[in-house]
CSV table of N, CA and C in Angstrom, one decimal:
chain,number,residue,atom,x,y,z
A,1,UNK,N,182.6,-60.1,31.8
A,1,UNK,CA,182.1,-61.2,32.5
A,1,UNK,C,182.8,-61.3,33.8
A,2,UNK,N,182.1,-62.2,34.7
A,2,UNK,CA,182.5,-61.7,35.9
A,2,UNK,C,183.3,-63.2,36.1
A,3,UNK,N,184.9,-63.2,36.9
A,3,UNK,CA,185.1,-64.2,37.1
A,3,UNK,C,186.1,-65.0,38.0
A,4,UNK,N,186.1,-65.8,38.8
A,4,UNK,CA,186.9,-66.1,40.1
A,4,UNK,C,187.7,-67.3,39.6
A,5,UNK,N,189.5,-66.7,39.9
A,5,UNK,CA,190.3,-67.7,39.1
A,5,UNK,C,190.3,-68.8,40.7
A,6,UNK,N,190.3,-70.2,40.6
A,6,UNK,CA,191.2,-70.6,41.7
A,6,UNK,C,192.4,-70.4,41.7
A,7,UNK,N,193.0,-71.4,42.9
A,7,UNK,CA,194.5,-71.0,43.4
A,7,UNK,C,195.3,-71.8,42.2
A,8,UNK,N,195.1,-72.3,41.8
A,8,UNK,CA,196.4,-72.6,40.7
A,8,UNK,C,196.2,-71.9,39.4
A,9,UNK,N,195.2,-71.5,39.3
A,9,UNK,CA,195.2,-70.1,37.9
A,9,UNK,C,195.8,-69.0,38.6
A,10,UNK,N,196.9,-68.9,37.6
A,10,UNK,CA,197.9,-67.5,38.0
A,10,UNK,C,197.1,-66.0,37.8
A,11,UNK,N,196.6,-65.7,39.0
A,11,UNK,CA,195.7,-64.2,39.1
A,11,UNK,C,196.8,-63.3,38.5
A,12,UNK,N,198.0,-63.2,38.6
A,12,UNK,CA,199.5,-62.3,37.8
A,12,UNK,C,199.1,-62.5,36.4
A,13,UNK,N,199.3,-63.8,35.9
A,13,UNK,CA,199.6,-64.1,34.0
A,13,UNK,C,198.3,-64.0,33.8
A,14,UNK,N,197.6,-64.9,34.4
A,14,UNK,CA,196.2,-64.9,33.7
A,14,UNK,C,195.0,-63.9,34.0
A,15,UNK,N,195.1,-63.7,35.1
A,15,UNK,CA,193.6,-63.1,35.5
A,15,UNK,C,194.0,-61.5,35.0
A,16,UNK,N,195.0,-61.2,35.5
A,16,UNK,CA,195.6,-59.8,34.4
A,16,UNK,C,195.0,-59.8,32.9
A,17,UNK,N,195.4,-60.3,32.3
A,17,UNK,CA,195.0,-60.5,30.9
A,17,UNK,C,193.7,-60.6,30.6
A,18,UNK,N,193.3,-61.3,31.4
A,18,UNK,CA,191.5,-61.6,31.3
A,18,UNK,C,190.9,-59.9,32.1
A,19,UNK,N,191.5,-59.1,33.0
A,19,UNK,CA,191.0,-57.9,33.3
A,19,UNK,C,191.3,-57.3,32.5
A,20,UNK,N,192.7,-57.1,31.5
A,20,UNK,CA,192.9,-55.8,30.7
A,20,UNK,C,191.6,-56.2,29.1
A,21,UNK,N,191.1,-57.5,28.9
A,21,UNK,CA,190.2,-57.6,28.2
A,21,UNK,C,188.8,-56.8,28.6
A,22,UNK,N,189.1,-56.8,29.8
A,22,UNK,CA,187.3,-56.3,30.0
A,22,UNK,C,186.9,-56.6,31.2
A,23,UNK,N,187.1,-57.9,31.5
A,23,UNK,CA,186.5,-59.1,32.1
A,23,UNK,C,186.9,-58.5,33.9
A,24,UNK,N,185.8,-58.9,34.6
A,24,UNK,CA,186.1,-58.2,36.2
A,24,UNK,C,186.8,-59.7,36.6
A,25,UNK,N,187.9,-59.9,37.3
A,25,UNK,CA,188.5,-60.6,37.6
A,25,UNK,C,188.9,-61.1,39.3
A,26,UNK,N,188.7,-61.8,39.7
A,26,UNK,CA,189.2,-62.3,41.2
A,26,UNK,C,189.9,-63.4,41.1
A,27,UNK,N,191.0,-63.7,41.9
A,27,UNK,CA,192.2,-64.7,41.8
A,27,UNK,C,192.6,-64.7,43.1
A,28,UNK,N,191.8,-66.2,43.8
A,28,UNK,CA,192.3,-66.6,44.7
A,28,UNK,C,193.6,-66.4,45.3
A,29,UNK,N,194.8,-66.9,44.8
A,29,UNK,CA,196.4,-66.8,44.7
A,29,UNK,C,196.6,-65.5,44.6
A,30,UNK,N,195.8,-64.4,44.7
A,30,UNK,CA,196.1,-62.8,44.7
A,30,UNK,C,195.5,-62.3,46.3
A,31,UNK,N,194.8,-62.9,46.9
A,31,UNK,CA,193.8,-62.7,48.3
A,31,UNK,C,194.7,-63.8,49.5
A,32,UNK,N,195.1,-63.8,49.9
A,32,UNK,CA,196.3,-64.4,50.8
A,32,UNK,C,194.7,-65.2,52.1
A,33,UNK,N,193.6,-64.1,52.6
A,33,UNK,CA,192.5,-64.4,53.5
A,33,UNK,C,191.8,-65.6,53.0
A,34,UNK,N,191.9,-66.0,51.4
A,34,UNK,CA,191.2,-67.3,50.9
A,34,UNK,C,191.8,-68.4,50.8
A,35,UNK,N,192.9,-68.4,51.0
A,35,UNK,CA,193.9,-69.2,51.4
A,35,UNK,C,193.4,-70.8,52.1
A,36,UNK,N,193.8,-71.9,51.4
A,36,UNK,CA,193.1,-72.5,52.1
A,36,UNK,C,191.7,-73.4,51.8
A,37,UNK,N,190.9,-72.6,51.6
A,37,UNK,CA,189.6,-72.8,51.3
A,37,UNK,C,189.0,-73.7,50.8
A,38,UNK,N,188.1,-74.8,51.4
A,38,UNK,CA,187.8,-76.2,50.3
A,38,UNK,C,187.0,-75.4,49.1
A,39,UNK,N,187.3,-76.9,48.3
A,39,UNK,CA,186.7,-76.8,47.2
A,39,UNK,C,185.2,-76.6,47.2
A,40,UNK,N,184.1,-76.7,48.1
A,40,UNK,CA,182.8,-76.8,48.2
A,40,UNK,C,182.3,-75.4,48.4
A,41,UNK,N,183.9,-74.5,48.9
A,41,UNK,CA,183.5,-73.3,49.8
A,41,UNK,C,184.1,-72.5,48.4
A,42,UNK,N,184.7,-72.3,47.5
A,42,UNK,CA,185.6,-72.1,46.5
A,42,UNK,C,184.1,-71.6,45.4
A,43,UNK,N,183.6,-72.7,45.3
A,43,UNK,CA,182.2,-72.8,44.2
A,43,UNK,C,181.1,-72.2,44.8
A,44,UNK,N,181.1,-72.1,46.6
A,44,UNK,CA,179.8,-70.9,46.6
A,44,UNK,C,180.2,-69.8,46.8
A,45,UNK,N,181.2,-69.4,47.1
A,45,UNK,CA,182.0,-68.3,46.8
A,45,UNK,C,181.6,-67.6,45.5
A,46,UNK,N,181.9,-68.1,44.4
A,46,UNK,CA,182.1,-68.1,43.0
A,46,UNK,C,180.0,-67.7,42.5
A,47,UNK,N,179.7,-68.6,43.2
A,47,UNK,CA,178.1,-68.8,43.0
A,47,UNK,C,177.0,-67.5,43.7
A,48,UNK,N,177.7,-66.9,44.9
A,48,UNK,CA,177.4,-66.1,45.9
A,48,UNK,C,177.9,-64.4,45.0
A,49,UNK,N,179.2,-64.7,44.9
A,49,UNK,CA,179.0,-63.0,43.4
A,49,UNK,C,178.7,-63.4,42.2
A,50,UNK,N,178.2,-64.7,41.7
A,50,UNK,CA,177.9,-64.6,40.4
A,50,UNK,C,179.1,-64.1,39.7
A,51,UNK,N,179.8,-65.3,39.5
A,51,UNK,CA,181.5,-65.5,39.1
A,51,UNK,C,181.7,-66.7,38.2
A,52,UNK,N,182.2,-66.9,37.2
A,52,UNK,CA,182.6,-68.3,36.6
A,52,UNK,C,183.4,-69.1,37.1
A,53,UNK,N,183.9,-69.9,37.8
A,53,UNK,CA,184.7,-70.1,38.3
A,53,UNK,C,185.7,-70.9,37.5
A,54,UNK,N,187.1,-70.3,37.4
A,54,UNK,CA,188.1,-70.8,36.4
A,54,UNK,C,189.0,-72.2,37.4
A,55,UNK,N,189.0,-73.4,36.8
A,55,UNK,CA,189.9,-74.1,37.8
A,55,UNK,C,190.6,-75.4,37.1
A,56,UNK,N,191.5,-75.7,38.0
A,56,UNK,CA,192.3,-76.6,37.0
A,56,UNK,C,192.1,-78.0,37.8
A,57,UNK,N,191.3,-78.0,38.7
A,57,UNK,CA,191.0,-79.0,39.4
A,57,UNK,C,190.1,-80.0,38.7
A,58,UNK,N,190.5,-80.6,38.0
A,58,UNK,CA,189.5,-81.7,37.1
A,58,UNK,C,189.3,-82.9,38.3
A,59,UNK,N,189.9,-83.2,39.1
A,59,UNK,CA,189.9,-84.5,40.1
A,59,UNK,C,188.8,-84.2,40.5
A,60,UNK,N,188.7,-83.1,41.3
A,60,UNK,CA,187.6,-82.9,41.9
A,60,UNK,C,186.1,-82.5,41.6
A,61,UNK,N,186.3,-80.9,41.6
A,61,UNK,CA,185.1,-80.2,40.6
A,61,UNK,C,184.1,-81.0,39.9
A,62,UNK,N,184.1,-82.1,38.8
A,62,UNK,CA,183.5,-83.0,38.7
A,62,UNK,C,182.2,-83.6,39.7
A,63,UNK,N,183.3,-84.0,40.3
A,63,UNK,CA,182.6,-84.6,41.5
A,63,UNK,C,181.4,-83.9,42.4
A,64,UNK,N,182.1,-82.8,42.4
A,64,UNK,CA,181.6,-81.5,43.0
A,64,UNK,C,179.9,-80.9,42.7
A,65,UNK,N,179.8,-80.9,41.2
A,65,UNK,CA,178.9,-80.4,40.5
A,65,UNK,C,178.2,-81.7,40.4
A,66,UNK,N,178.0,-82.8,40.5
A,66,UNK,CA,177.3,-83.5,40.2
A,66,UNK,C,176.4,-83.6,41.7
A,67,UNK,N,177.1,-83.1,42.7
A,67,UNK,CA,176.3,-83.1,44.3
A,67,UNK,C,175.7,-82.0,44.1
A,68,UNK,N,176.2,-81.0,43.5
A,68,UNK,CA,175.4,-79.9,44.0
A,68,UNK,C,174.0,-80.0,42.7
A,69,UNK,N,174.1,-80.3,41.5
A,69,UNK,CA,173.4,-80.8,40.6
A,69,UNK,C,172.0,-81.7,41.7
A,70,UNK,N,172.7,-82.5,42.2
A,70,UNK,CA,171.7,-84.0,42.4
A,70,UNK,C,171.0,-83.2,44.1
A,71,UNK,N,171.8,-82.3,44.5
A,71,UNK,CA,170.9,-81.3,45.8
A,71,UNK,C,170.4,-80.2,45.1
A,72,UNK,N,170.2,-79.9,44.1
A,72,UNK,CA,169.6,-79.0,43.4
A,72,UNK,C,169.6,-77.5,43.7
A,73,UNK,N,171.3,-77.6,44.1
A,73,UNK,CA,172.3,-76.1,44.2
A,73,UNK,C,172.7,-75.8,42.7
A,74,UNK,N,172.2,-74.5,42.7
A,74,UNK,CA,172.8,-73.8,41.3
A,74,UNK,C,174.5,-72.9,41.6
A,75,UNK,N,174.9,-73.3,40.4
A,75,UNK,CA,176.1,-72.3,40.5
A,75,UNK,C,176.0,-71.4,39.0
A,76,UNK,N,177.3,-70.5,39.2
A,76,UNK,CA,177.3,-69.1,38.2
A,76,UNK,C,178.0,-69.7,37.1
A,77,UNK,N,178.3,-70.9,36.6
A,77,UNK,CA,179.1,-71.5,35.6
A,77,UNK,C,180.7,-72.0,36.6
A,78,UNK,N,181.3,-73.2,35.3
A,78,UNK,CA,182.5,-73.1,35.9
A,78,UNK,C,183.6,-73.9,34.4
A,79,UNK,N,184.4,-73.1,34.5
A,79,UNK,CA,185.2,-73.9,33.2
A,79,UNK,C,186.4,-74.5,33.5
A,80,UNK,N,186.4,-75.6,33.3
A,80,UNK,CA,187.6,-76.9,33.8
A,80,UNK,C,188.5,-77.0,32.9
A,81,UNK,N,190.0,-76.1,33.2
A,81,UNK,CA,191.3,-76.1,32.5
A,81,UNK,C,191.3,-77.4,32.3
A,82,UNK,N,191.7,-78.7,31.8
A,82,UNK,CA,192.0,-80.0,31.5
A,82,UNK,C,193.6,-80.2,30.6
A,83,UNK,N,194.7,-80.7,30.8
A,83,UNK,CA,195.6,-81.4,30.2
A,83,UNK,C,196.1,-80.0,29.4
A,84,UNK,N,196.2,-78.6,30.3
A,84,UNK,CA,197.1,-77.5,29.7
A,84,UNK,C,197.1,-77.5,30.8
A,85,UNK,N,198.9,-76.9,31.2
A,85,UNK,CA,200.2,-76.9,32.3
A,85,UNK,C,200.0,-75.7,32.9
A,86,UNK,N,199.7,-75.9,34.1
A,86,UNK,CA,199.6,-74.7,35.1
A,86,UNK,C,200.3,-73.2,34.4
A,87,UNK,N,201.4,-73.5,33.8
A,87,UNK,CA,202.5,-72.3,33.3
A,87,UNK,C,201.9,-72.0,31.7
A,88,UNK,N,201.2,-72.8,31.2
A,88,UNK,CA,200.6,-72.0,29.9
A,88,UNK,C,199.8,-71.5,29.8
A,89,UNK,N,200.2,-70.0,30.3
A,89,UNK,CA,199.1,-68.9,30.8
A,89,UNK,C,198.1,-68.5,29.6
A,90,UNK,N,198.8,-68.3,28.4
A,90,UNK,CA,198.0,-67.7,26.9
A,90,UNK,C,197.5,-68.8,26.3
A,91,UNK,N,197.8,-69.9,26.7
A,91,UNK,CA,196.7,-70.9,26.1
A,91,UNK,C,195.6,-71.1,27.0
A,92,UNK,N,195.6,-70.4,28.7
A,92,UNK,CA,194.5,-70.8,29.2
A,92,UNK,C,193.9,-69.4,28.8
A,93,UNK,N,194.3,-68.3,28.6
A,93,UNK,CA,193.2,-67.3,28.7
A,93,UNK,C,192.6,-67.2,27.2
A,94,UNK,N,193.4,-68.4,26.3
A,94,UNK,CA,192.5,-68.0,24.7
A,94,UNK,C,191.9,-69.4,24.6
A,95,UNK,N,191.4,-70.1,25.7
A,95,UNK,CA,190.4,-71.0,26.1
A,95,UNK,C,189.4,-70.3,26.9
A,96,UNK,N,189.6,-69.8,27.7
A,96,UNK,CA,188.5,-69.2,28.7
A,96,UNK,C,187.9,-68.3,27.4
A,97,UNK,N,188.8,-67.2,27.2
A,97,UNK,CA,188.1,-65.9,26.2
A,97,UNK,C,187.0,-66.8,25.1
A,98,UNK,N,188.0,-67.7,24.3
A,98,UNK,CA,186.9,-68.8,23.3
A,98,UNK,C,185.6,-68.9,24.1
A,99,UNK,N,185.1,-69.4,24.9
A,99,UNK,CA,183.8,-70.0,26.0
A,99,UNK,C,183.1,-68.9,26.3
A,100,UNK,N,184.0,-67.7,26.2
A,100,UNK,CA,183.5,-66.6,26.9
A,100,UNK,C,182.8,-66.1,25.6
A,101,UNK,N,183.1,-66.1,24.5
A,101,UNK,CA,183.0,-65.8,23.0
A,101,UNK,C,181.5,-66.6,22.6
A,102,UNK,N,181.7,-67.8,23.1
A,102,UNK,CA,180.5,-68.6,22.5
A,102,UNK,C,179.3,-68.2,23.6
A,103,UNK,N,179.2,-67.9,24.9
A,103,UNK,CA,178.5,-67.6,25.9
A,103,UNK,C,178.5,-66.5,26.4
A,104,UNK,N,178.3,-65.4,25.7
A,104,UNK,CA,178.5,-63.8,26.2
A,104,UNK,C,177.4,-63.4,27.3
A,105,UNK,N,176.6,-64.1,28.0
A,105,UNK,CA,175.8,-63.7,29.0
A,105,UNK,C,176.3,-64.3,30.2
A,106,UNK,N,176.2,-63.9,31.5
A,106,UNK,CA,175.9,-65.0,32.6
A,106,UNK,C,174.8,-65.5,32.4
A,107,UNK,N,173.6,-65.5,32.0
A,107,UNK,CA,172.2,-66.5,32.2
A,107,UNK,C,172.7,-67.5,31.5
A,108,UNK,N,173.5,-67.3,30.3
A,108,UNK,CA,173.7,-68.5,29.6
A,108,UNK,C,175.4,-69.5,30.1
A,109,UNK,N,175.5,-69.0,31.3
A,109,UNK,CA,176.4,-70.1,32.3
A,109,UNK,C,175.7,-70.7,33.3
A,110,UNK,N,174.7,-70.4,33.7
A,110,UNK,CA,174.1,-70.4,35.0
A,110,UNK,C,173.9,-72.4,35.4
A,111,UNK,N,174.4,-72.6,35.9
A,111,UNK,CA,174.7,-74.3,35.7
A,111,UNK,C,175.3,-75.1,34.8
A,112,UNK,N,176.3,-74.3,34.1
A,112,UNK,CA,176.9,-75.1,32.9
A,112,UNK,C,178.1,-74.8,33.2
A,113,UNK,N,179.2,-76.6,33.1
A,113,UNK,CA,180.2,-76.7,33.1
A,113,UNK,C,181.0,-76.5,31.6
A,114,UNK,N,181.7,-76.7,31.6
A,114,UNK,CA,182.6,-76.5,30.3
A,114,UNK,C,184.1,-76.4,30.5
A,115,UNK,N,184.9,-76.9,29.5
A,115,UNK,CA,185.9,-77.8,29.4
A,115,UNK,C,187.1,-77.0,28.5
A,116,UNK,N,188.2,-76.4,29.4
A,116,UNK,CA,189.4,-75.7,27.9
A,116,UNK,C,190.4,-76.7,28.6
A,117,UNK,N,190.2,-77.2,26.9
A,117,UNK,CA,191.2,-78.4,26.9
A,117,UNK,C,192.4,-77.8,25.5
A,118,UNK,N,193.6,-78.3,25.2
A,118,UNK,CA,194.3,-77.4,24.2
A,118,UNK,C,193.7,-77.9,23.1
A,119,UNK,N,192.8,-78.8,22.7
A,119,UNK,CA,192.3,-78.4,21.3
A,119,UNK,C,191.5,-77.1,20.9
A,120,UNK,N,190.7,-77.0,22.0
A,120,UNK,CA,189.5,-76.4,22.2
A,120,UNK,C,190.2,-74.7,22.2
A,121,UNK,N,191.7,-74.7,22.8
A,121,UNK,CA,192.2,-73.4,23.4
A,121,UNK,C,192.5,-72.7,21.9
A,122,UNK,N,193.5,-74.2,21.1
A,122,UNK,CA,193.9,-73.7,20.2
A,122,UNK,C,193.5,-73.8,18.6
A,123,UNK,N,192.1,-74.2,18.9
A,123,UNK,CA,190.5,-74.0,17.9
A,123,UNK,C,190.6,-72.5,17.5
């Protein structure tokens, strides 16, 4: 699966792990040129290579998808780390892997958010 960590998913702990699975990986925090970058520009990014976008930004993203939703912008999926600590690298990648497990296509992300929260990580 194809997938773009933001900047506070560790492209080192995590996105490593998610590439030695398989998975084609991009990690903001590893590209020094994306640095920066709003969150509006983050998600077409992500949307533009047909990427999942991994993020811990619950404040926002939310918010985010319900505009691009109500302008009737598609995105490539996006899955919202929630209430697991920037540093618990193996509980975010056996949350992402789980989602990735239940949804093994991109057509079946193609506008759907979704949520690794640590119940869900450690289901």
């Amino acid at each position: 699966m194809r997938l773009l960590l933001d900047a506070h998913v560790s492209g080192a702990r995590v996105g490593r792990r998610l590439a030695a699975a398989g998975h084609d990986v991009r990690a903001l925090d590893q590209e020094p040129e994306l640095e920066g970058l709003d969150d509006d520009a983050v998600l077409a990014l992500a949307t533009h290579e047909r990427r999942i976008l991994v993020t811990h930004n619950v404040a926002d993203f939310p918010s985010i998808l319900r505009e691009w939703a109500a302008a009737g912008r598609s995105h490539a999926g996006v899955l919202l780390v929630y209430g697991i600590s920037h540093d618990e690298f193996a509980l975010v990648v056996r949350g992402v892997e789980r989602w990735l497990q239940l949804r093994p296509t991109h057509e079946e992300w193609l506008d759907f958010p979704a949520v690794v929260d640590r119940a869900f990580a450690s289901g």
